[in-house]
Coordinates of C-alpha atoms and ligand atoms in Angstrom, one line a residue:
M221 CA -33.7 19.6 5.3
S222 CA -35.5 17.8 2.5
F223 CA -34.2 14.7 0.8
T224 CA -33.6 16.7 -2.5
E225 CA -31.6 19.4 -0.6
E226 CA -29.5 16.7 1.2
I227 CA -28.5 15.3 -2.2
K228 CA -27.8 18.7 -3.8
K229 CA -25.4 19.7 -1.0
R230 CA -23.2 16.7 -1.4
R231 CA -19.9 16.5 -3.3
T232 CA -18.1 13.2 -3.3
F233 CA -14.8 13.2 -5.0
G234 CA -11.3 11.8 -5.1
I235 CA -7.9 13.5 -5.4
I236 CA -5.5 11.7 -7.8
S237 CA -1.9 12.3 -8.5
H238 CA 1.5 10.7 -9.0
P239 CA 3.1 10.2 -5.6
D240 CA 4.7 13.3 -4.2
A241 CA 2.7 15.8 -6.3
G242 CA 1.1 17.0 -3.1
K243 CA -2.2 15.1 -2.7
T244 CA -1.8 14.6 1.0
T245 CA -0.8 18.2 1.6
L246 CA -3.7 19.5 -0.5
T247 CA -6.2 17.1 1.4
E248 CA -5.0 18.5 4.7
K249 CA -5.4 22.1 3.6
L250 CA -8.9 21.4 2.4
L251 CA -9.7 19.9 5.7
L252 CA -8.3 22.9 7.5
Y253 CA -10.6 25.2 5.5
G254 CA -13.5 22.9 6.4
G255 CA -12.6 23.3 10.0
A256 CA -12.4 19.5 10.2
I257 CA -8.9 19.6 11.6
Q258 CA -7.2 22.3 13.6
E259 CA -3.6 22.1 12.6
A260 CA -1.4 21.0 9.8
G261 CA 0.1 17.5 10.1
A262 CA -3.1 16.1 11.7
V263 CA -4.0 13.9 8.7
K264 CA -1.7 11.0 8.4
S265 CA -1.1 10.0 4.8
N266 CA -2.4 6.7 3.7
K267 CA 0.5 6.5 1.3
I268 CA 2.8 3.6 1.9
K269 CA 6.3 5.1 1.7
K270 CA 8.8 3.5 -0.6
S271 CA 11.0 2.6 2.4
A272 CA 8.2 0.4 3.8
T273 CA 8.6 -2.3 1.2
S274 CA 9.6 -5.0 3.5
D275 CA 8.5 -3.7 6.8
F276 CA 5.4 -5.7 7.5
M277 CA 4.5 -3.8 10.7
E278 CA 4.7 -0.6 8.8
I279 CA 2.4 -1.9 6.1
E280 CA 0.0 -3.0 8.8
R281 CA 0.2 0.2 10.6
Q282 CA -0.4 2.1 7.5
R283 CA -3.3 -0.1 6.5
G284 CA -4.9 0.9 9.8
I285 CA -4.4 4.5 9.1
S286 CA -5.9 4.1 5.7
V287 CA -9.2 2.9 7.2
A288 CA -9.4 6.1 9.1
T289 CA -8.6 8.2 6.1
S290 CA -10.5 6.2 3.6
V291 CA -13.3 8.8 3.6
L292 CA -12.7 12.3 4.9
A293 CA -16.0 14.2 5.3
F294 CA -16.4 17.8 6.2
S295 CA -18.7 20.8 5.7
Y296 CA -17.8 23.9 3.9
N297 CA -20.2 26.8 3.4
G298 CA -23.2 24.5 3.7
T299 CA -21.8 21.9 1.3
K300 CA -21.1 18.4 2.6
I301 CA -17.8 17.2 1.1
N302 CA -16.7 13.6 1.0
I303 CA -13.1 13.1 -0.1
L304 CA -12.5 9.4 -1.0
D305 CA -8.8 8.7 -0.4
T306 CA -6.9 6.9 -3.1
P307 CA -3.6 5.3 -2.3
G308 CA -0.8 7.0 -4.3
H309 CA 1.6 4.0 -4.2
K310 CA 1.4 2.3 -7.6
D311 CA 1.3 -1.2 -6.1
F312 CA -2.1 -0.2 -4.8
A313 CA -3.3 1.3 -8.1
E314 CA -6.1 -1.2 -8.3
D315 CA -7.6 0.1 -5.1
T316 CA -7.6 3.6 -6.6
F317 CA -9.2 2.4 -9.8
R318 CA -12.0 0.9 -7.8
T319 CA -12.4 4.0 -5.6
L320 CA -12.9 6.0 -8.8
T321 CA -16.1 4.1 -9.4
A322 CA -17.5 5.7 -6.3
V323 CA -16.6 9.3 -7.0
D324 CA -18.7 11.9 -8.7
S325 CA -15.7 14.0 -9.8
V326 CA -12.0 14.2 -9.2
I327 CA -9.2 16.8 -8.7
V328 CA -6.0 15.9 -10.5
V329 CA -2.9 17.3 -8.8
I330 CA 0.2 18.0 -11.0
D331 CA 3.6 19.1 -9.8
V332 CA 4.5 22.2 -11.7
A333 CA 8.1 21.1 -12.0
K334 CA 7.6 17.5 -12.9
G335 CA 4.5 18.0 -15.1
V336 CA 2.5 15.0 -16.1
E337 CA 3.8 11.8 -14.6
E338 CA 3.2 8.1 -15.2
Q339 CA 0.7 7.4 -12.5
T340 CA -1.3 10.5 -13.3
E341 CA -1.6 9.3 -16.9
K342 CA -3.0 5.9 -15.9
L343 CA -5.5 7.4 -13.4
V344 CA -6.7 10.1 -15.7
E345 CA -7.3 7.6 -18.4
V346 CA -9.6 5.7 -16.2
C347 CA -11.5 8.9 -15.4
R348 CA -11.7 9.8 -19.0
M349 CA -13.1 6.5 -20.0
R350 CA -15.9 7.1 -17.4
N351 CA -16.4 10.8 -18.3
I352 CA -15.7 11.8 -14.7
P353 CA -15.6 15.6 -14.4
M354 CA -12.0 16.6 -13.6
I355 CA -10.5 19.8 -12.2
V356 CA -6.7 20.0 -12.6
F357 CA -4.7 21.7 -9.8
V358 CA -1.1 22.6 -10.7
N359 CA 0.8 22.6 -7.5
K360 CA 4.0 23.9 -6.0
L361 CA 4.0 27.3 -7.7
D362 CA 6.2 28.5 -4.9
R363 CA 9.0 26.6 -6.6
E364 CA 10.6 26.9 -10.1
G365 CA 8.7 24.9 -12.6
K366 CA 7.6 24.6 -16.2
D367 CA 6.1 27.6 -18.0
A368 CA 2.3 27.6 -17.5
F369 CA 1.5 27.4 -21.2
D370 CA 4.0 24.6 -21.8
L371 CA 2.4 22.8 -18.9
L372 CA -1.2 23.3 -20.2
D373 CA 0.0 21.9 -23.5
E374 CA 1.6 18.9 -21.8
V375 CA -1.6 18.2 -19.9
E376 CA -3.7 18.4 -23.1
Q377 CA -1.4 16.1 -25.0
K378 CA -0.3 13.5 -22.5
L379 CA -3.6 13.3 -20.7
N380 CA -5.7 13.8 -23.8
L381 CA -7.8 16.5 -22.1
K382 CA -9.3 19.7 -23.2
V383 CA -8.3 22.3 -20.7
T384 CA -9.2 25.8 -19.9
P385 CA -7.4 27.8 -17.2
L386 CA -9.6 29.4 -14.5
S387 CA -6.6 31.0 -12.8
F388 CA -3.2 32.1 -14.0
P389 CA 0.1 32.5 -12.1
I390 CA 1.9 35.8 -11.8
G391 CA 5.5 34.7 -11.9
M392 CA 6.9 31.5 -10.4
G393 CA 9.3 30.2 -7.8
Y394 CA 11.4 33.0 -6.5
D395 CA 9.4 35.5 -8.5
F396 CA 6.1 34.1 -7.6
K397 CA 3.8 37.1 -7.0
G398 CA 0.4 35.6 -6.9
I399 CA -2.5 34.3 -8.9
Y400 CA -5.0 36.0 -11.1
N401 CA -8.3 34.3 -10.6
I402 CA -10.0 34.3 -14.0
F403 CA -13.1 32.7 -12.5
E404 CA -13.6 35.3 -9.8
K405 CA -11.7 38.1 -11.6
N406 CA -9.4 39.0 -8.7
V407 CA -5.8 38.8 -7.7
N408 CA -4.5 36.9 -4.8
L409 CA -1.1 38.1 -3.7
F410 CA 1.6 35.8 -2.5
T411 CA 3.0 37.7 0.4
S412 CA 4.7 35.2 2.5
Q413 CA 6.4 31.9 2.5
S414 CA 4.5 31.0 5.6
K415 CA 2.9 27.5 5.7
Q416 CA -0.4 29.1 6.8
H417 CA -0.7 31.7 4.1
K418 CA -3.6 33.9 4.6
G419 CA -2.8 36.2 1.7
E420 CA -5.1 39.1 0.9
T421 CA -7.4 38.8 -2.1
I422 CA -7.7 42.0 -4.0
A423 CA -10.6 42.4 -6.3
I424 CA -9.6 43.7 -9.8
Q425 CA -12.5 44.2 -12.1
D426 CA -10.3 44.9 -15.0
V427 CA -6.8 43.6 -15.6
N428 CA -5.9 47.0 -17.1
D429 CA -6.5 48.6 -13.8
T430 CA -3.2 50.4 -12.9
N431 CA -3.6 49.2 -9.4
L432 CA -2.3 45.9 -10.6
D433 CA 1.0 47.5 -11.6
T434 CA 1.4 48.9 -8.1
L435 CA 0.5 45.6 -6.6
V436 CA 2.8 43.2 -8.5
G437 CA 5.1 45.6 -10.4
A438 CA 4.8 47.0 -13.9
S439 CA 6.7 44.2 -15.6
A440 CA 4.8 41.3 -14.0
A441 CA 1.5 43.1 -14.6
S442 CA 2.2 43.5 -18.3
T443 CA 3.3 39.9 -18.6
L444 CA 0.1 38.9 -16.9
R445 CA -2.0 41.0 -19.3
E446 CA -0.3 39.4 -22.3
N447 CA -0.7 35.9 -20.9
L448 CA -4.4 36.5 -20.2
E449 CA -4.9 37.7 -23.7
L450 CA -3.2 34.6 -25.0
V451 CA -5.4 32.5 -22.7
E452 CA -8.5 34.1 -24.1
G453 CA -7.3 33.6 -27.6
V454 CA -6.2 30.0 -27.2
Y455 CA -8.6 28.3 -24.7
P456 CA -12.3 28.0 -24.9
P457 CA -14.3 29.8 -22.3
F458 CA -15.3 27.6 -19.3
S459 CA -18.5 25.7 -19.9
R460 CA -19.9 23.9 -16.8
E461 CA -21.9 21.6 -19.0
A462 CA -18.8 20.5 -20.9
Y463 CA -16.9 20.1 -17.6
L464 CA -19.8 17.9 -16.2
N465 CA -19.8 15.8 -19.3
G466 CA -16.1 15.2 -19.0
E467 CA -15.4 17.2 -22.2
M468 CA -13.5 20.1 -20.6
Q469 CA -11.2 20.3 -17.7
P470 CA -10.7 23.6 -15.8
V471 CA -7.2 24.2 -14.5
L472 CA -6.2 26.2 -11.4
F473 CA -2.8 27.0 -10.1
G474 CA -1.5 27.2 -6.5
S475 CA 0.7 25.9 -3.8
A476 CA -0.8 23.4 -1.3
L477 CA 2.2 23.7 1.1
T478 CA 1.9 27.4 1.5
N479 CA -1.8 27.2 1.3
F480 CA -2.0 29.4 -1.7
G481 CA -4.8 29.1 -4.2
V482 CA -6.4 26.3 -2.1
R483 CA -9.4 28.4 -1.0
E484 CA -9.9 29.4 -4.7
L485 CA -9.8 25.8 -5.7
L486 CA -12.3 24.8 -2.9
D487 CA -14.7 27.7 -3.8
C488 CA -14.6 26.9 -7.4
F489 CA -15.0 23.2 -6.7
V490 CA -18.1 23.7 -4.5
Q491 CA -19.6 25.9 -7.3
I492 CA -19.0 23.7 -10.3
A493 CA -18.5 20.1 -9.1
P494 CA -21.5 17.8 -9.5
P495 CA -23.7 16.6 -6.7
P496 CA -24.2 12.8 -6.7
R497 CA -24.7 11.5 -10.3
P498 CA -27.0 8.8 -11.6
K499 CA -25.4 5.4 -11.9
R500 CA -25.8 2.7 -14.5
A501 CA -26.9 -0.7 -13.3
E502 CA -27.1 -3.7 -15.7
E503 CA -30.9 -3.3 -15.7
R504 CA -31.3 0.5 -15.9
D505 CA -29.9 3.9 -14.9
V506 CA -30.6 4.8 -11.3
Q507 CA -31.2 8.4 -10.2
P508 CA -30.0 9.6 -6.8
S509 CA -33.5 11.2 -6.2
E510 CA -35.3 7.8 -6.3
S511 CA -36.8 7.1 -3.0
N512 CA -35.7 3.5 -2.7
F513 CA -32.2 2.9 -1.3
S514 CA -29.5 1.3 -3.5
G515 CA -25.8 1.3 -3.2
F516 CA -22.7 -0.8 -4.0
V517 CA -19.5 -2.0 -2.3
F518 CA -16.4 -0.4 -3.8
K519 CA -13.9 -1.3 -1.1
I520 CA -13.4 -3.8 1.6
H521 CA -11.0 -3.3 4.4
A522 CA -9.9 -5.9 6.9
N523 CA -10.0 -4.8 10.4
M524 CA -6.8 -4.4 12.4
D525 CA -7.6 -7.0 15.1
P526 CA -6.5 -10.4 13.8
K527 CA -8.6 -12.2 16.4
H528 CA -11.8 -10.9 14.9
R529 CA -11.8 -11.4 11.3
D530 CA -14.4 -8.8 10.6
R531 CA -14.1 -6.4 7.8
L532 CA -15.5 -3.1 6.9
A533 CA -17.3 -2.9 3.5
F534 CA -17.5 0.6 2.1
V535 CA -20.8 1.2 0.4
K536 CA -21.5 4.2 -1.9
I537 CA -25.1 5.3 -1.6
V538 CA -26.5 5.8 -5.1
S539 CA -30.2 6.4 -4.4
G540 CA -32.6 6.8 -1.5
T541 CA -31.7 6.9 2.1
F542 CA -29.8 4.2 3.9
E543 CA -31.2 3.5 7.4
R544 CA -29.7 1.7 10.3
N545 CA -31.4 -1.6 11.3
K546 CA -33.5 -1.7 8.1
P547 CA -33.3 -4.9 6.1
Y548 CA -31.7 -4.6 2.7
L549 CA -31.4 -7.1 -0.1
H550 CA -27.9 -8.4 -0.8
V551 CA -28.6 -9.0 -4.5
R552 CA -25.8 -11.5 -5.3
L553 CA -26.7 -13.7 -2.3
Q554 CA -30.4 -13.0 -2.5
K555 CA -30.3 -12.5 1.2
K556 CA -31.8 -9.8 3.4
L557 CA -29.3 -8.2 5.8
K558 CA -29.6 -5.6 8.6
F559 CA -26.9 -3.4 9.8
S560 CA -27.0 -2.3 13.4
S561 CA -23.9 -0.1 13.4
P562 CA -23.2 1.5 10.0
N563 CA -20.3 3.9 10.2
A564 CA -20.2 7.3 8.7
F565 CA -16.9 9.0 8.3
F566 CA -15.8 12.4 9.4
A567 CA -12.4 14.0 9.0
E568 CA -10.4 11.4 11.0
K569 CA -13.0 9.5 12.9
K570 CA -16.0 7.3 12.2
E571 CA -19.3 7.2 14.0
I572 CA -22.5 5.2 13.9
V573 CA -25.2 6.9 11.9
D574 CA -28.9 6.4 11.6
T575 CA -29.4 7.8 8.1
S576 CA -27.2 8.5 5.1
Y577 CA -27.9 10.0 1.7
P578 CA -26.8 9.6 -1.9
G579 CA -23.2 10.6 -2.3
D580 CA -22.4 9.4 1.2
I581 CA -20.2 6.4 2.1
V582 CA -21.2 4.0 4.9
G583 CA -18.9 1.5 6.4
L584 CA -20.7 -1.8 7.1
H585 CA -19.2 -4.4 9.4
D586 CA -19.0 -7.7 7.5
T587 CA -18.1 -11.2 8.4
G588 CA -17.6 -12.4 4.9
N589 CA -20.8 -11.6 3.0
F590 CA -19.4 -8.9 0.8
K591 CA -17.3 -8.9 -2.3
I592 CA -16.2 -5.8 -4.2
G593 CA -19.0 -4.8 -6.6
D594 CA -21.9 -6.2 -4.6
T595 CA -25.2 -4.3 -4.8
L596 CA -27.6 -3.6 -1.9
T597 CA -31.2 -2.6 -2.6
E598 CA -34.6 -2.4 -0.9
G599 CA -35.6 -5.4 -2.9
E600 CA -35.1 -4.6 -6.6
Q601 CA -32.8 -6.9 -8.6
L602 CA -30.2 -4.4 -9.5
H603 CA -26.6 -5.0 -10.4
Y604 CA -24.3 -2.0 -10.5
K605 CA -21.8 -2.2 -13.3
G606 CA -18.3 -1.0 -13.6
I607 CA -15.8 -2.3 -11.2
P608 CA -13.5 -4.1 -13.6
S609 CA -10.4 -5.9 -12.7
F610 CA -7.4 -4.8 -14.6
S611 CA -4.7 -7.1 -15.9
P612 CA -2.1 -7.7 -13.1
E613 CA 1.5 -6.9 -13.8
H614 CA 3.0 -9.7 -11.7
F615 CA 2.1 -13.4 -11.6
R616 CA 3.2 -16.1 -9.1
Y617 CA 2.1 -19.6 -8.3
I618 CA 1.0 -19.8 -4.7
N619 CA 1.9 -23.0 -2.8
N620 CA 0.7 -24.3 0.5
A621 CA 3.7 -24.4 2.8
D622 CA 1.9 -26.1 5.7
P623 CA -0.1 -29.2 4.6
M624 CA -2.0 -29.3 7.9
K625 CA -3.5 -25.9 7.2
A626 CA -4.8 -26.3 3.7
K627 CA -8.3 -25.3 4.7
Q628 CA -7.2 -22.1 6.4
L629 CA -5.0 -21.2 3.3
F630 CA -7.9 -21.6 0.9
K631 CA -10.3 -19.6 3.1
G632 CA -7.7 -16.9 3.5
I633 CA -7.0 -16.7 -0.2
D634 CA -10.7 -16.6 -0.9
Q635 CA -11.3 -13.7 1.5
L636 CA -8.3 -11.7 0.5
M637 CA -9.4 -11.9 -3.1
D638 CA -12.9 -10.8 -2.2
E639 CA -11.3 -7.7 -0.6
G640 CA -9.6 -7.1 -3.9
V641 CA -6.0 -7.4 -2.5
A642 CA -5.0 -9.4 -5.7
Q643 CA -6.5 -11.7 -8.3
L644 CA -6.6 -15.4 -8.4
F645 CA -6.4 -17.5 -11.5
T646 CA -6.7 -21.3 -11.6
L647 CA -4.8 -23.0 -14.4
E648 CA -7.1 -25.1 -16.6
I649 CA -4.5 -27.8 -17.2
N650 CA -3.6 -28.7 -13.7
G651 CA -5.7 -26.6 -11.3
R652 CA -2.7 -24.8 -9.9
K653 CA -3.4 -21.4 -8.4
I654 CA -1.7 -18.2 -9.6
I655 CA -1.9 -14.9 -7.8
G656 CA -1.8 -11.8 -10.0
T657 CA -1.0 -8.4 -8.5
V658 CA -0.3 -4.9 -9.6
G659 CA 2.8 -4.5 -7.5
A660 CA 5.3 -6.9 -5.9
L661 CA 4.4 -5.5 -2.4
Q662 CA 1.1 -7.3 -2.4
Y663 CA 2.8 -10.7 -2.3
E664 CA 4.4 -9.8 1.0
V665 CA 1.1 -8.4 2.3
I666 CA -0.7 -11.6 1.4
Q667 CA 1.9 -13.8 2.9
Y668 CA 1.9 -11.8 6.1
R669 CA -1.9 -11.6 6.4
L670 CA -2.4 -15.3 5.6
E671 CA -0.1 -16.2 8.4
H672 CA -1.4 -13.7 11.0
E673 CA -5.1 -13.7 10.3
Y674 CA -5.6 -17.3 9.1
G675 CA -2.7 -19.2 10.5
A676 CA -1.7 -20.5 7.1
K677 CA 1.7 -20.5 5.4
C678 CA 2.3 -20.1 1.7
S679 CA 5.3 -19.9 -0.6
Y680 CA 5.5 -18.5 -4.1
E681 CA 7.0 -19.6 -7.4
N682 CA 7.5 -17.5 -10.5
F683 CA 5.0 -17.8 -13.3
A684 CA 6.2 -16.1 -16.4
A685 CA 3.3 -14.2 -17.8
Y686 CA 3.1 -10.8 -19.5
K687 CA -0.6 -10.0 -19.2
A688 CA -3.9 -11.5 -18.3
C689 CA -6.4 -11.2 -21.2
W690 CA -10.0 -11.9 -20.6
I691 CA -11.8 -13.8 -23.3
D692 CA -15.5 -13.7 -24.1
E693 CA -16.1 -17.2 -25.3
S694 CA -19.6 -16.5 -26.6
K695 CA -18.3 -13.9 -29.1
A696 CA -15.6 -16.0 -30.7
K697 CA -15.9 -18.4 -33.7
A698 CA -16.2 -21.9 -32.4
D699 CA -13.5 -23.4 -34.5
E700 CA -11.0 -20.6 -33.8
L701 CA -11.8 -20.9 -30.1
S702 CA -11.3 -24.6 -29.9
E703 CA -8.0 -24.4 -31.9
F704 CA -6.8 -21.6 -29.6
K705 CA -7.7 -23.5 -26.5
R706 CA -5.9 -26.6 -27.8
V707 CA -2.7 -24.7 -28.7
K708 CA -2.6 -22.4 -25.7
Q709 CA -3.9 -24.8 -23.1
K710 CA -0.8 -24.3 -20.9
F711 CA -1.6 -20.6 -20.6
L712 CA -5.4 -20.8 -20.0
A713 CA -6.9 -20.2 -16.6
K714 CA -10.2 -19.2 -15.0
D715 CA -10.6 -16.2 -12.8
K716 CA -12.7 -16.1 -9.7
T717 CA -15.9 -15.6 -11.6
N718 CA -15.1 -18.5 -13.9
Q719 CA -14.3 -16.3 -16.9
L720 CA -11.7 -17.6 -19.3
V721 CA -8.3 -15.8 -19.1
F722 CA -5.3 -16.1 -21.4
L723 CA -2.1 -15.6 -19.4
A724 CA 0.0 -14.5 -22.4
D725 CA 3.6 -15.2 -21.8
S726 CA 4.9 -12.4 -23.9
H727 CA 3.9 -9.4 -25.9
F728 CA 4.9 -11.3 -29.0
S729 CA 2.8 -14.3 -28.2
L730 CA -0.2 -12.1 -27.5
Q731 CA 0.2 -10.4 -30.9
M732 CA 0.5 -13.7 -32.6
A733 CA -2.7 -15.0 -31.0
Q734 CA -4.5 -11.8 -32.0
Q735 CA -3.4 -12.3 -35.6
K736 CA -4.1 -15.9 -35.7
Y737 CA -7.5 -15.9 -34.1
P738 CA -9.1 -12.6 -35.2
S739 CA -12.6 -13.5 -33.9
I740 CA -11.3 -13.7 -30.3
V741 CA -11.3 -10.5 -28.4
F742 CA -8.5 -10.2 -25.9
R743 CA -9.5 -7.7 -23.1
F744 CA -7.1 -6.3 -20.5
T745 CA -9.9 -5.7 -18.0
S746 CA -12.4 -8.3 -16.7
E747 CA -15.3 -6.2 -17.8
V748 CA -16.0 -3.8 -20.7
V749 CA -15.6 -0.2 -19.3
E750 CA -18.4 2.0 -20.5
Ligands
LIG225 P1 1.5 12.9 -2.1 O1 0.5 12.8 -1.1 O2 0.9 13.3 -3.5 O3 2.4 11.8 -2.3 O4 2.4 14.2 -1.7 P2 2.6 15.0 -0.4 O5 1.4 15.8 -0.1 O6 3.1 14.0 0.7 O7 3.8 15.9 -0.8 C1 5.0 15.4 -1.2 C2 6.1 16.4 -0.9 O8 5.9 17.7 -1.6 C3 6.1 16.8 0.6 O9 7.5 17.1 0.9 C4 5.4 18.1 0.6 O10 5.7 18.9 1.7 C5 5.8 18.7 -0.7 N1 4.8 19.7 -1.2 C6 3.4 19.5 -1.3 N2 2.8 20.7 -1.8 C7 3.8 21.5 -2.0 C8 3.9 22.9 -2.5 O11 2.9 23.5 -2.8 N3 5.1 23.5 -2.5 C9 6.2 22.8 -2.2 N4 7.4 23.5 -2.3 N5 6.2 21.6 -1.7 C10 5.1 20.9 -1.6 P3 8.4 16.0 1.6 O12 9.7 16.7 1.9 O13 8.5 14.8 0.7 O14 7.6 15.6 2.8 P4 7.4 16.3 4.2 O15 8.7 16.0 4.9 O16 7.3 17.7 3.9 O17 6.2 15.6 4.7

């Protein structure tokens, strides 16, 4: 197969949802269709259950599982599909944000009864900012839920999307009869509650066909006709171009648990979802079809064995082919590196591969060379953009609890921060170190890992901050900046890249600072998202 064909057949995407909307169930059903697994229940969720909050072993065990399920690859009708797993637990949201820099499209799963939930809003916003093509899958149609039109309205309003349904449910919950596929113009009848639904798909060229009345009953058929008329009147026809530009989001309905509407979703996805897209580097846009290899690290995972502190760096291939044992330039370190055992990922296992193509993810064994966001090339000085840090929600001082192990502690903190477990800020005024995290769970993970992997002990102390705001010193007026620095010196810190950060103690104090120093821009991410 030619290089161009290899690129064309790849689809790399992520599934995002609020916890419990059905992401894991859907992933599993997709894998079943791809023949990548044989039975339901084979994919272990990478989600960290709420009950695991203080169970370290459970966290560790699940971290292990999440390595295996970080990338789930399978083939379907000649297409190579890479699903990048995104943790659903909100304490690991930052991981998910970063993974979204490596996907070419996403599927958003929404629970028909719960509608748009908080975590979905946040994740969709990140995708919207990056114009990532999105397909919305409304799940759990086998249960009572919201009216389809109300739900479509909610999706448009809360998520700020422009939707167009590609399928439409016939009834719901107890009265759920099936789904009319607007995209394929056929009806899929819901005939059983079985978990392995293999319902028949009946082609209906025209919704006015009286066969429909026989199939679903006269009343349901007439409601469907009315609904479809309304759909046609209200929603714009599907445009692939608009979808690819992130300007229109097709919606499909189904039930992952009963495996209903999943094949339709997959078929539609394979047809419309984009192959690997070009990516912007600081220097230029890079096309997948370029012959020279380039890629970037979007995730780093510590290995399970605490005796070998090696890690797996996940690299998304943007252009060219990645080859085993070929030297590549690590741009930040200006160092050539060779990889003798790059891993490729399949449903639940990983294997050493010789060649990988754009859209693929390779896992590289690393002993501390990589940070999230690093670029690898064949020699070109490229820096891929777009892995910002978001403002943490929690802040705590970290103290050394074992003075004999200071070196180990600093090394551990350094490496955990490179992995993106949390963010480190150093206070300007006294050099004390503050760890910022998205969720409280990370503090326990850090403490546990410092002790078990680095032999260091730490304790925490509260630091009252509301948000971290990054400040671009070069853009502010000099007098305003120096006055601000003098007044707020207690709240100023540097992040790991030496950028100035204002750790605002309250919403009010941030507002006051914004009013008082209008030339200073306070950003909630470490980098401008384009
Ligand atoms: P998540 O990864 O998004 O967090 O969700 P997950 O797939 O784990 O699904 C959350 C719960 O919703 C699970 O039930 C799952 O069985 C159920 N579910 C998923 N899809 C559907 C669907 O289409 N219809 C119905 N009725 N339920 C669905 P649970 O009881 O929390 O877990 P489990 O004991 O079934 O694993």
